[in-house]
Coordinates of N, CA and C in Angstrom, one line a residue:
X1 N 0.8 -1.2 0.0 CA 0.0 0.0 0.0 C 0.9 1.2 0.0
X2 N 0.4 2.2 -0.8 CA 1.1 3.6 -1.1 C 1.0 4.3 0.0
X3 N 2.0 4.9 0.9 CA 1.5 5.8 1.6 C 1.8 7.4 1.3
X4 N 0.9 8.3 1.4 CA 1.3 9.3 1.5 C 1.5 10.7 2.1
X5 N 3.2 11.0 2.6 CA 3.6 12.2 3.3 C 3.7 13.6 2.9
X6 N 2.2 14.2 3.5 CA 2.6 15.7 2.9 C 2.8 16.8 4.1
X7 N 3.6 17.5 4.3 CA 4.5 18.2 5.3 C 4.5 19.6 4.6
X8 N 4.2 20.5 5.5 CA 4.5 21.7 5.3 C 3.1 22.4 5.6
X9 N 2.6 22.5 6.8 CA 1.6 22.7 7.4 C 0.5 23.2 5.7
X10 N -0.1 21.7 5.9 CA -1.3 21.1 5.1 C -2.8 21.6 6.1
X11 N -3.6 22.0 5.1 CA -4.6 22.0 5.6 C -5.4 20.6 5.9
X12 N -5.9 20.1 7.2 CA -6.6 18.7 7.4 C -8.2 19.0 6.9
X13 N -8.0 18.3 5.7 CA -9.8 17.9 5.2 C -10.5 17.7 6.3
X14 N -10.5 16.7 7.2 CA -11.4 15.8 8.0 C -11.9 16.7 9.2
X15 N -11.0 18.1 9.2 CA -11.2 18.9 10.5 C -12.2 19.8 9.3
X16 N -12.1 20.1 8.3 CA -13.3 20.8 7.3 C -14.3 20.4 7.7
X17 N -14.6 18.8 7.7 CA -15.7 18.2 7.4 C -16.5 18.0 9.1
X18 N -15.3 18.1 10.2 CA -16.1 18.3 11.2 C -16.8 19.3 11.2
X19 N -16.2 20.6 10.7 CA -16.9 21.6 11.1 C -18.0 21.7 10.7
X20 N -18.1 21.4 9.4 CA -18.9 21.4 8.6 C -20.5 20.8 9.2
X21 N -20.2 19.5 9.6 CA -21.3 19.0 10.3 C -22.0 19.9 11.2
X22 N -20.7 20.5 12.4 CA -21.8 21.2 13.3 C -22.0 22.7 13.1
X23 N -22.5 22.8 11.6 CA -22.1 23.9 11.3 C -23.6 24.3 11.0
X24 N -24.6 25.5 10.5 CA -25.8 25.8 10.1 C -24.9 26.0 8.6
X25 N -26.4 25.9 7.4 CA -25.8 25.6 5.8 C -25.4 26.9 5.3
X26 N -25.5 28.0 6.4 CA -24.9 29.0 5.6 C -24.0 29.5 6.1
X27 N -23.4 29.0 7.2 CA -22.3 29.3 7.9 C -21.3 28.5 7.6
X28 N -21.0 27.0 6.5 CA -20.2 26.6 5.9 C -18.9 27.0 5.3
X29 N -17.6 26.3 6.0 CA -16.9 27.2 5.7 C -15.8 26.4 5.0
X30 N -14.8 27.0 4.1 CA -13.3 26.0 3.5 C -12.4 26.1 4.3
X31 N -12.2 26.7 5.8 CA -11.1 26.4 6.4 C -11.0 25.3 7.4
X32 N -9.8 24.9 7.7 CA -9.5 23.6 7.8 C -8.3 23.9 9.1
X33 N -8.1 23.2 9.9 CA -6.6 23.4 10.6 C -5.4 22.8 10.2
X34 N -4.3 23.7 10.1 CA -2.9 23.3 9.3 C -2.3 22.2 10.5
X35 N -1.4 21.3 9.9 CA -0.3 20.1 10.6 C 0.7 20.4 9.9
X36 N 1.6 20.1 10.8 CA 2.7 19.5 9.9 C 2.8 18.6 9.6
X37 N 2.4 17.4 9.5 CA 2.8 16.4 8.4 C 1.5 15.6 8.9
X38 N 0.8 15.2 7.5 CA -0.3 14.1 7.2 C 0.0 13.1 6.9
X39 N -0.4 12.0 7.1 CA 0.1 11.3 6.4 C -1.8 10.2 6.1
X40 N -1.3 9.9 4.7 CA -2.6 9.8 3.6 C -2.5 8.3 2.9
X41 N -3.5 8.4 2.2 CA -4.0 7.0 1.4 C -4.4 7.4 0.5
X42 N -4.2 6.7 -1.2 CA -5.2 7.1 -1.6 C -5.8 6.4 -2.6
X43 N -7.2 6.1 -3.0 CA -7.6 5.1 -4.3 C -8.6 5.9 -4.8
X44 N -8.9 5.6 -6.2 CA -10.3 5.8 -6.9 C -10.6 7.3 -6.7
X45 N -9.5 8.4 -7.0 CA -9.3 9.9 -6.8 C -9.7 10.5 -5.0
X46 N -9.8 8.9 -4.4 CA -10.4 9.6 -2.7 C -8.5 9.7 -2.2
X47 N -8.6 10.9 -1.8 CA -7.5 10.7 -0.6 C -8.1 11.3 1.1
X48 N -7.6 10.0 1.4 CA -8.3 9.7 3.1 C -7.4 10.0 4.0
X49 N -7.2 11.0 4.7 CA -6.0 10.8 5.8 C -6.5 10.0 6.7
X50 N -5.1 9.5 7.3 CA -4.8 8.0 8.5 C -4.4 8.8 9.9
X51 N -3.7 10.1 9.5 CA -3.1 10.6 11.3 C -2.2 12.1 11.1
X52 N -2.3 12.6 11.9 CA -1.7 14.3 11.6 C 0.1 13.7 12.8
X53 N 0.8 14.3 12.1 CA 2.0 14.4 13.3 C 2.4 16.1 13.4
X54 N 2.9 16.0 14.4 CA 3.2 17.9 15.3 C 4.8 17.5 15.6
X55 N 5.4 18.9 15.2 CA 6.6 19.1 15.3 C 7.0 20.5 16.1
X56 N 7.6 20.7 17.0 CA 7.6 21.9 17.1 C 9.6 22.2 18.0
X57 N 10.2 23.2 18.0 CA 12.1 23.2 18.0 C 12.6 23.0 19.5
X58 N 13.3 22.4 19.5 CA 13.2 21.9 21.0 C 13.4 22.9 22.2
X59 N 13.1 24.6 22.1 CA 13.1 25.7 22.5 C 12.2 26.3 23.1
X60 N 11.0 25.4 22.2 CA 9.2 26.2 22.0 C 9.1 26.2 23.7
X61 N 8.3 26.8 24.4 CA 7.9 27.4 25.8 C 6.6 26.4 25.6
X62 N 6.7 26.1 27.7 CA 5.4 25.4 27.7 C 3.9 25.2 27.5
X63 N 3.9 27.0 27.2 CA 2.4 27.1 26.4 C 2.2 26.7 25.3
X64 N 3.1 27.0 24.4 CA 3.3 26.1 23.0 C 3.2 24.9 22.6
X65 N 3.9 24.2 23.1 CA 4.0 22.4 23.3 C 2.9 22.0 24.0
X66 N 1.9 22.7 24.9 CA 0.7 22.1 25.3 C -0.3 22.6 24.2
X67 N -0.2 23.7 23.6 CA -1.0 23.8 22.6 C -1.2 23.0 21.2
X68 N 0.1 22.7 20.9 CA 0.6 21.9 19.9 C -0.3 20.3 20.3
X69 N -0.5 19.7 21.2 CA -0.7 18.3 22.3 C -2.2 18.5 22.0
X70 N -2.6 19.7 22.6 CA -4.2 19.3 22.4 C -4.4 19.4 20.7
X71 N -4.1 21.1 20.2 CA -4.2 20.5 18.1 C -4.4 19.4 17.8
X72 N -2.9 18.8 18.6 CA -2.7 17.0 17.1 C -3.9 16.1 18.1
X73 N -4.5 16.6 19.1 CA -5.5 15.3 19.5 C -6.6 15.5 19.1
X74 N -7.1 16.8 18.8 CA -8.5 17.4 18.1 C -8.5 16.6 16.9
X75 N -7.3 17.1 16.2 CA -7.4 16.9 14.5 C -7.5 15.3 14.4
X76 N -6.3 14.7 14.9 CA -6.7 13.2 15.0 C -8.3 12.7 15.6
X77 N -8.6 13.1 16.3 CA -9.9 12.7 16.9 C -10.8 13.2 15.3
X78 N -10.6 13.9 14.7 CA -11.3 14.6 13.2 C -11.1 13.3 12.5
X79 N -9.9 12.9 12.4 CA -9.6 11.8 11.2 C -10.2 10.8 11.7
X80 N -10.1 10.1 12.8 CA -10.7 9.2 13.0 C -12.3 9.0 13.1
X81 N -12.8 10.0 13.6 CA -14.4 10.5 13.2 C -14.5 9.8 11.5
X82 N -13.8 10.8 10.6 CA -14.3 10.2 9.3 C -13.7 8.8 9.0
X83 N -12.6 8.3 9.2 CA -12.5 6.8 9.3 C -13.7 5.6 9.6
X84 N -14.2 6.1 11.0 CA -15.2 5.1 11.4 C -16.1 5.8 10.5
X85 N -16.1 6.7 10.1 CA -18.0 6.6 9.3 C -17.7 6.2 7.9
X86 N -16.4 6.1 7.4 CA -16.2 5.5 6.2 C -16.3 4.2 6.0
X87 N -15.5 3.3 6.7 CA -15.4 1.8 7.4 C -16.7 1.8 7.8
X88 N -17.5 2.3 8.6 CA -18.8 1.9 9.7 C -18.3 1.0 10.7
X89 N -17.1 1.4 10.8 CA -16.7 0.5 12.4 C -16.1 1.4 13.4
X90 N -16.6 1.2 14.7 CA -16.0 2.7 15.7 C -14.6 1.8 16.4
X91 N -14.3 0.4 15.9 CA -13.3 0.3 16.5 C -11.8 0.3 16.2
X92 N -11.8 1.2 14.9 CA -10.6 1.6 14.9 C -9.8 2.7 15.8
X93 N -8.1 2.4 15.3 CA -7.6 3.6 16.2 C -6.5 4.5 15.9
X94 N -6.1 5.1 15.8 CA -5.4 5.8 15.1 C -3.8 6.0 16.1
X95 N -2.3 5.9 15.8 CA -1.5 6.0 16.3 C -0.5 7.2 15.6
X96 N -0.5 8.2 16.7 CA 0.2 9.4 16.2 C 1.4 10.1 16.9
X97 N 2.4 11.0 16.8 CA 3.3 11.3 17.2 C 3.6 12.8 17.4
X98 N 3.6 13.3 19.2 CA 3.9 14.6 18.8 C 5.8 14.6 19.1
X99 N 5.8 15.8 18.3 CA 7.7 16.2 19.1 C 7.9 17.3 18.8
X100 N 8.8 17.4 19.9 CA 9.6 18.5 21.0 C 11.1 18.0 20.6
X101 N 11.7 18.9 19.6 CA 12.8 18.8 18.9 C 13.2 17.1 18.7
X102 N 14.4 16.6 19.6 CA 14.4 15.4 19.3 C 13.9 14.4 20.0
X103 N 12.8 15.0 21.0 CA 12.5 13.8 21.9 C 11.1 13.9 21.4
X104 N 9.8 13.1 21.7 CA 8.5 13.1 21.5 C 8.1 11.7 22.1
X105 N 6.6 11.4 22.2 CA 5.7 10.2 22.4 C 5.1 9.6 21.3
X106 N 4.3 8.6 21.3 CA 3.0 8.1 20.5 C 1.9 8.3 21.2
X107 N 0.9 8.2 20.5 CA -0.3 8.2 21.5 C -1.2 7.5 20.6
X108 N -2.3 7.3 21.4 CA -2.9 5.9 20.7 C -4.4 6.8 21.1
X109 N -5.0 7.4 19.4 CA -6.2 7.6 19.8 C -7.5 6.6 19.3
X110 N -8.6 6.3 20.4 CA -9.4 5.4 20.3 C -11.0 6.1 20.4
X111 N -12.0 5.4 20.3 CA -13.4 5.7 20.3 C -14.1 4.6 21.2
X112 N -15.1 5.2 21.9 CA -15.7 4.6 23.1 C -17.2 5.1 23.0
X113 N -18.0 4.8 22.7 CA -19.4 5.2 22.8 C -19.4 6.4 22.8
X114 N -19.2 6.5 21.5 CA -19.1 8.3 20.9 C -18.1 9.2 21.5
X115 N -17.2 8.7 22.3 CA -16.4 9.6 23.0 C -15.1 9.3 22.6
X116 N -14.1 10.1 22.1 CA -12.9 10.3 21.5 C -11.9 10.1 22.8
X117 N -10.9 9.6 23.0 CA -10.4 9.3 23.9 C -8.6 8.9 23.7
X118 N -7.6 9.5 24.5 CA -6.2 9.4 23.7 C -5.4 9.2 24.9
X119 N -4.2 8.2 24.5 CA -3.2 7.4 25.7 C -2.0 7.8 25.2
X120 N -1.5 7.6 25.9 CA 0.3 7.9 25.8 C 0.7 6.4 25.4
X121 N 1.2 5.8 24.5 CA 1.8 5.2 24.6 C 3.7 5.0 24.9
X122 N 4.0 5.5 24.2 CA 5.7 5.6 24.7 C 6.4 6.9 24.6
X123 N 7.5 7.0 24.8 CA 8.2 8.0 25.1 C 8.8 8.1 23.6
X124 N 9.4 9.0 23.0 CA 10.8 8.6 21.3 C 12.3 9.3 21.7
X125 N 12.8 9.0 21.8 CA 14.1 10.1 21.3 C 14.9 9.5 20.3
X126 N 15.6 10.6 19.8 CA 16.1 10.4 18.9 C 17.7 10.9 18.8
X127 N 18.7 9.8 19.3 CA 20.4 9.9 19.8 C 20.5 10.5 18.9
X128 N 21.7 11.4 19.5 CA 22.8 12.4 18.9 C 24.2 12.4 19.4
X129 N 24.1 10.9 20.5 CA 25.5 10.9 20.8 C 25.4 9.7 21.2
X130 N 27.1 8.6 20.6 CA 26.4 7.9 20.6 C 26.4 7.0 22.0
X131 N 26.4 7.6 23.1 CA 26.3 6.7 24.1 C 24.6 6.7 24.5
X132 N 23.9 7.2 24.0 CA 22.5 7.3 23.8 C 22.2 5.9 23.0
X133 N 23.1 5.5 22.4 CA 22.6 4.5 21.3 C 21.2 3.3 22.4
X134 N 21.6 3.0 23.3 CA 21.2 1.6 24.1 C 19.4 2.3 23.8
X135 N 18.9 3.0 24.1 CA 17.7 3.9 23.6 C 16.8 3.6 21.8
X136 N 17.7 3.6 21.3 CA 17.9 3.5 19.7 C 16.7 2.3 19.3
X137 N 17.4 1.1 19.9 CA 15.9 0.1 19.7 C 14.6 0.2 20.2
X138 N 14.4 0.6 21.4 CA 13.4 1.1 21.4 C 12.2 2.2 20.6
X139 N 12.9 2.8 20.2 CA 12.8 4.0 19.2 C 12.2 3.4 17.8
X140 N 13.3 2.5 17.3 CA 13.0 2.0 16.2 C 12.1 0.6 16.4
X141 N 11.7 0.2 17.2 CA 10.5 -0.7 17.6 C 8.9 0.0 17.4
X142 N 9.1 1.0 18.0 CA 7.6 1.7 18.4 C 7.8 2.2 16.9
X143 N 8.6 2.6 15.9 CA 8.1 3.3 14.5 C 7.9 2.3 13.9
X144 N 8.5 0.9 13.9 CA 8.4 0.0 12.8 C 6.7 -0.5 13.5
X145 N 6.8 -0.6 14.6 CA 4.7 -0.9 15.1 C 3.7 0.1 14.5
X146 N 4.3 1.5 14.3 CA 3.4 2.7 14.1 C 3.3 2.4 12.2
X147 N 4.3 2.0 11.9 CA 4.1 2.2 10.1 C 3.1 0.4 9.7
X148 N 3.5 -0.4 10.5 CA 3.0 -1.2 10.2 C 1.5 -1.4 10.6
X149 N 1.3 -0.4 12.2 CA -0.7 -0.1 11.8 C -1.5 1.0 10.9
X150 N -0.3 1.7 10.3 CA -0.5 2.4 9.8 C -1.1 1.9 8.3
X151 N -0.2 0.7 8.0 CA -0.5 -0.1 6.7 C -1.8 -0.6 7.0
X152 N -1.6 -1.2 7.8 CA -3.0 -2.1 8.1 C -4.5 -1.3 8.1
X153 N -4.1 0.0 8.7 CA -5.4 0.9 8.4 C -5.6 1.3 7.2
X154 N -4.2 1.8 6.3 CA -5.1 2.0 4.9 C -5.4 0.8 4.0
X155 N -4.7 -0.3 4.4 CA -5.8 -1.3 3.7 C -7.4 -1.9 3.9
X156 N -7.7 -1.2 5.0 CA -9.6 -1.2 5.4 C -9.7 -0.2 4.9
X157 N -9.0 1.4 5.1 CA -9.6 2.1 3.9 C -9.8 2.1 2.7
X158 N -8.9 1.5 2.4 CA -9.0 1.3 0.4 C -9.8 -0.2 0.5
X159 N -10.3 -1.4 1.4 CA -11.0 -1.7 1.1 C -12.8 -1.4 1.1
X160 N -12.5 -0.2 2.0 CA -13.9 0.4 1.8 C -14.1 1.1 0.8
X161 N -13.2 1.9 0.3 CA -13.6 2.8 -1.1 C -14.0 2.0 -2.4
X162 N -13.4 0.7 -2.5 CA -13.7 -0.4 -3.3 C -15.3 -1.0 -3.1
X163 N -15.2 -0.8 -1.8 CA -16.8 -1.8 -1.3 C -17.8 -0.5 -2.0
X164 N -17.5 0.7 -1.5 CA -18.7 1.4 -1.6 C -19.1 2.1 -2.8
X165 N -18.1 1.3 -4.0 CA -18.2 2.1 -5.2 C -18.7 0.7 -5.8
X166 N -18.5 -0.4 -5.5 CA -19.2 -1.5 -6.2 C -20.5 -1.6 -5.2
X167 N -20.8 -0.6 -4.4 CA -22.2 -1.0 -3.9 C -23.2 0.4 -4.5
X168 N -22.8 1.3 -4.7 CA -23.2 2.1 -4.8 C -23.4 3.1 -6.7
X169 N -22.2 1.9 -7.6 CA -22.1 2.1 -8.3 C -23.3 2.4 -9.8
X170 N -23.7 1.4 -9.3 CA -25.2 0.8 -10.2 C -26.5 0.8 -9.3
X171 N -27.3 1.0 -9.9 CA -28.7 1.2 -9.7 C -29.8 -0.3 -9.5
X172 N -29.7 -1.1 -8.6 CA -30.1 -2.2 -9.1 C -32.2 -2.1 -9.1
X173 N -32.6 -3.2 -10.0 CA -33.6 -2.9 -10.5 C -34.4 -3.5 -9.0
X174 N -35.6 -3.1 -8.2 CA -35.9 -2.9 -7.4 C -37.7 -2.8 -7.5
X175 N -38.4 -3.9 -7.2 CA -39.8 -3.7 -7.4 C -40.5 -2.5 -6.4
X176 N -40.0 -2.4 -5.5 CA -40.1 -1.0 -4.1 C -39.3 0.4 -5.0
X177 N -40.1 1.3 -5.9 CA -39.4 2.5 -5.8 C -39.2 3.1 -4.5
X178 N -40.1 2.9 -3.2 CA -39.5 3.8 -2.3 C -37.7 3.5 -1.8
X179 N -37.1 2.4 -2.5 CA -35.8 1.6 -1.8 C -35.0 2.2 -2.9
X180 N -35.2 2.1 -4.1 CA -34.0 2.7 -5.0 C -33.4 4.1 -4.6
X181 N -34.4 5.3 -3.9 CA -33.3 6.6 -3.9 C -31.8 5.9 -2.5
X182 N -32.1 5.1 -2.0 CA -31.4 4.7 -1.2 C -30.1 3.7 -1.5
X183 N -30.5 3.4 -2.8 CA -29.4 2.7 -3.4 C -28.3 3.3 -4.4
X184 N -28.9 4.9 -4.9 CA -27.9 5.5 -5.9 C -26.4 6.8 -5.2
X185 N -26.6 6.2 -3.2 CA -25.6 6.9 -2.7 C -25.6 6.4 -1.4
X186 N -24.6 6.7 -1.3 CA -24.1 6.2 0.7 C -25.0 6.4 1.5
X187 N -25.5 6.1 2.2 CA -26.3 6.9 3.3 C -25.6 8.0 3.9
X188 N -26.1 9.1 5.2 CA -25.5 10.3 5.2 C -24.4 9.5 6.1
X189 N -23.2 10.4 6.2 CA -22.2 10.3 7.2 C -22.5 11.2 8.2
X190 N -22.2 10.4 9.9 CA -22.5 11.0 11.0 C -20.9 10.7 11.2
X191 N -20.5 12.5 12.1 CA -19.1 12.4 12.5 C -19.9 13.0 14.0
X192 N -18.7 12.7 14.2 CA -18.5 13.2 16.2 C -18.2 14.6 16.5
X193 N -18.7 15.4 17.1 CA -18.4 16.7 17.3 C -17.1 16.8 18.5
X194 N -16.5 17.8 17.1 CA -15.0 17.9 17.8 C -14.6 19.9 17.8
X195 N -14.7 20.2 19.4 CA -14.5 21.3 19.1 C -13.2 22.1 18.9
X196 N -13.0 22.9 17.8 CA -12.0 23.3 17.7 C -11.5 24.8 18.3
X197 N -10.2 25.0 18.3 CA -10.3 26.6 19.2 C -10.4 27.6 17.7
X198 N -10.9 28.8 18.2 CA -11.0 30.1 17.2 C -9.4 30.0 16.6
X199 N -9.4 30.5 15.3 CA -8.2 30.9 14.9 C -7.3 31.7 15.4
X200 N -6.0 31.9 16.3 CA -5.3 33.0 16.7 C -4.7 33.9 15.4
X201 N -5.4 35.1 15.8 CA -4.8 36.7 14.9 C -3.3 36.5 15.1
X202 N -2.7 36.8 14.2 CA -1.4 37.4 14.5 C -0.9 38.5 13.9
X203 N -0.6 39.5 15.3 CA -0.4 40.6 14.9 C 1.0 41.2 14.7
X204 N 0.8 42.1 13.2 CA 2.8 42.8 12.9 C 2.7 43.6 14.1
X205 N 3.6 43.7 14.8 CA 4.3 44.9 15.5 C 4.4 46.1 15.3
X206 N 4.5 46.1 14.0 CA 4.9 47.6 13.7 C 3.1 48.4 13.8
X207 N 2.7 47.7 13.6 CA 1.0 48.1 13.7 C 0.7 48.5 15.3
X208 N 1.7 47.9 16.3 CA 1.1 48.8 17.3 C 1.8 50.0 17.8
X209 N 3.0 50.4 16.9 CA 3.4 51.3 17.3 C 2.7 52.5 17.2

């Protein structure tokens, strides 16, 4: 399975489509929250993100880094919303990574009776000297686990994009006209309300002089 990394604070579709939900239809909006790095799937012109990762210089202050922690858990909790209503199963889970220059965690976000829910799984760092090496397998343990559920998720997604285009593709002939408009599209998608913070202004300086 192809995966795909796009980096360079991307706008997250799936945080659109939350909004969108708990949105009134004329308050619909194209913005989306930026990540730095998505990482994606994609078949049959769908591309589905799998998990957002956060990066931020190992300098950033502790209001920063905590703000960065809740972001990547909102947006993931976004992705995973649209996963389960894609699949129609709430028991998937999504495994994502924030970091703090060269050290960071995983976290393992899950779904519980509508409620979005996120664990620490391990610690990462990443040696720069090599008496740090004894660290090193650990490190490369938890990424070779993260890429490998990573696979395994976008193969239920790309086998759903397959399912739902051979279910949805044709019109089948039907003695109940009330059943056919039900057959020429998905039923609606229900996502989970995920609230996001206001956009922060940022203001030039020279404007308050």
């Amino acid at each position: 399975t192809d995966l795909i990394l796009s980096d360079g604070e991307n706008v997250c579709v799936s945080t659109q489509d939350s909004l969108r939900s708990i949105m009134e239809e004329d308050e619909l909006t194209e913005f989306g929250r930026r990540i730095d790095l998505l990482i994606n799937c994609s078949r049959l012109g769908v591309t589905v993100e799998l998990c957002s990762i956060e990066f931020k210089k190992q300098d950033a202050c502790k209001s920063v880094v905590t703000h960065q922690q809740s972001k990547n858990a909102r947006i993931n909790s976004c992705i995973l919303s649209s996963i389960n209503s894609l699949i129609r199963n709430s028991s998937n889970q999504i495994l994502s990574f924030d970091f703090v220059g060269i050290t960071g965690y995983m976290t393992q976000m899950c779904c519980y009776e509508d409620v979005m829910f996120s664990q620490r799984v391990t610690d990462l760092h990443i040696p720069t000297d090599i008496f740090e090496l004894d660290i090193l397998r650990s490190t490369l343990k938890h990424l070779y686990m993260w890429k490998s559920h990573i696979i395994r998720l976008s193969v239920e997604v790309i086998k759903s994009l397959y399912s739902n285009k051979r279910k949805y593709s044709l019109v089948e002939t039907c003695d109940d006209d009330s059943n056919k408009s039900s057959r020429l599209s998905p039923p609606p998608i229900h996502l989970n309300s995920v609230f996001m913070t206001p956009h922060r202004k940022r203001t030039n300086p020279r404007h308050q002089q």
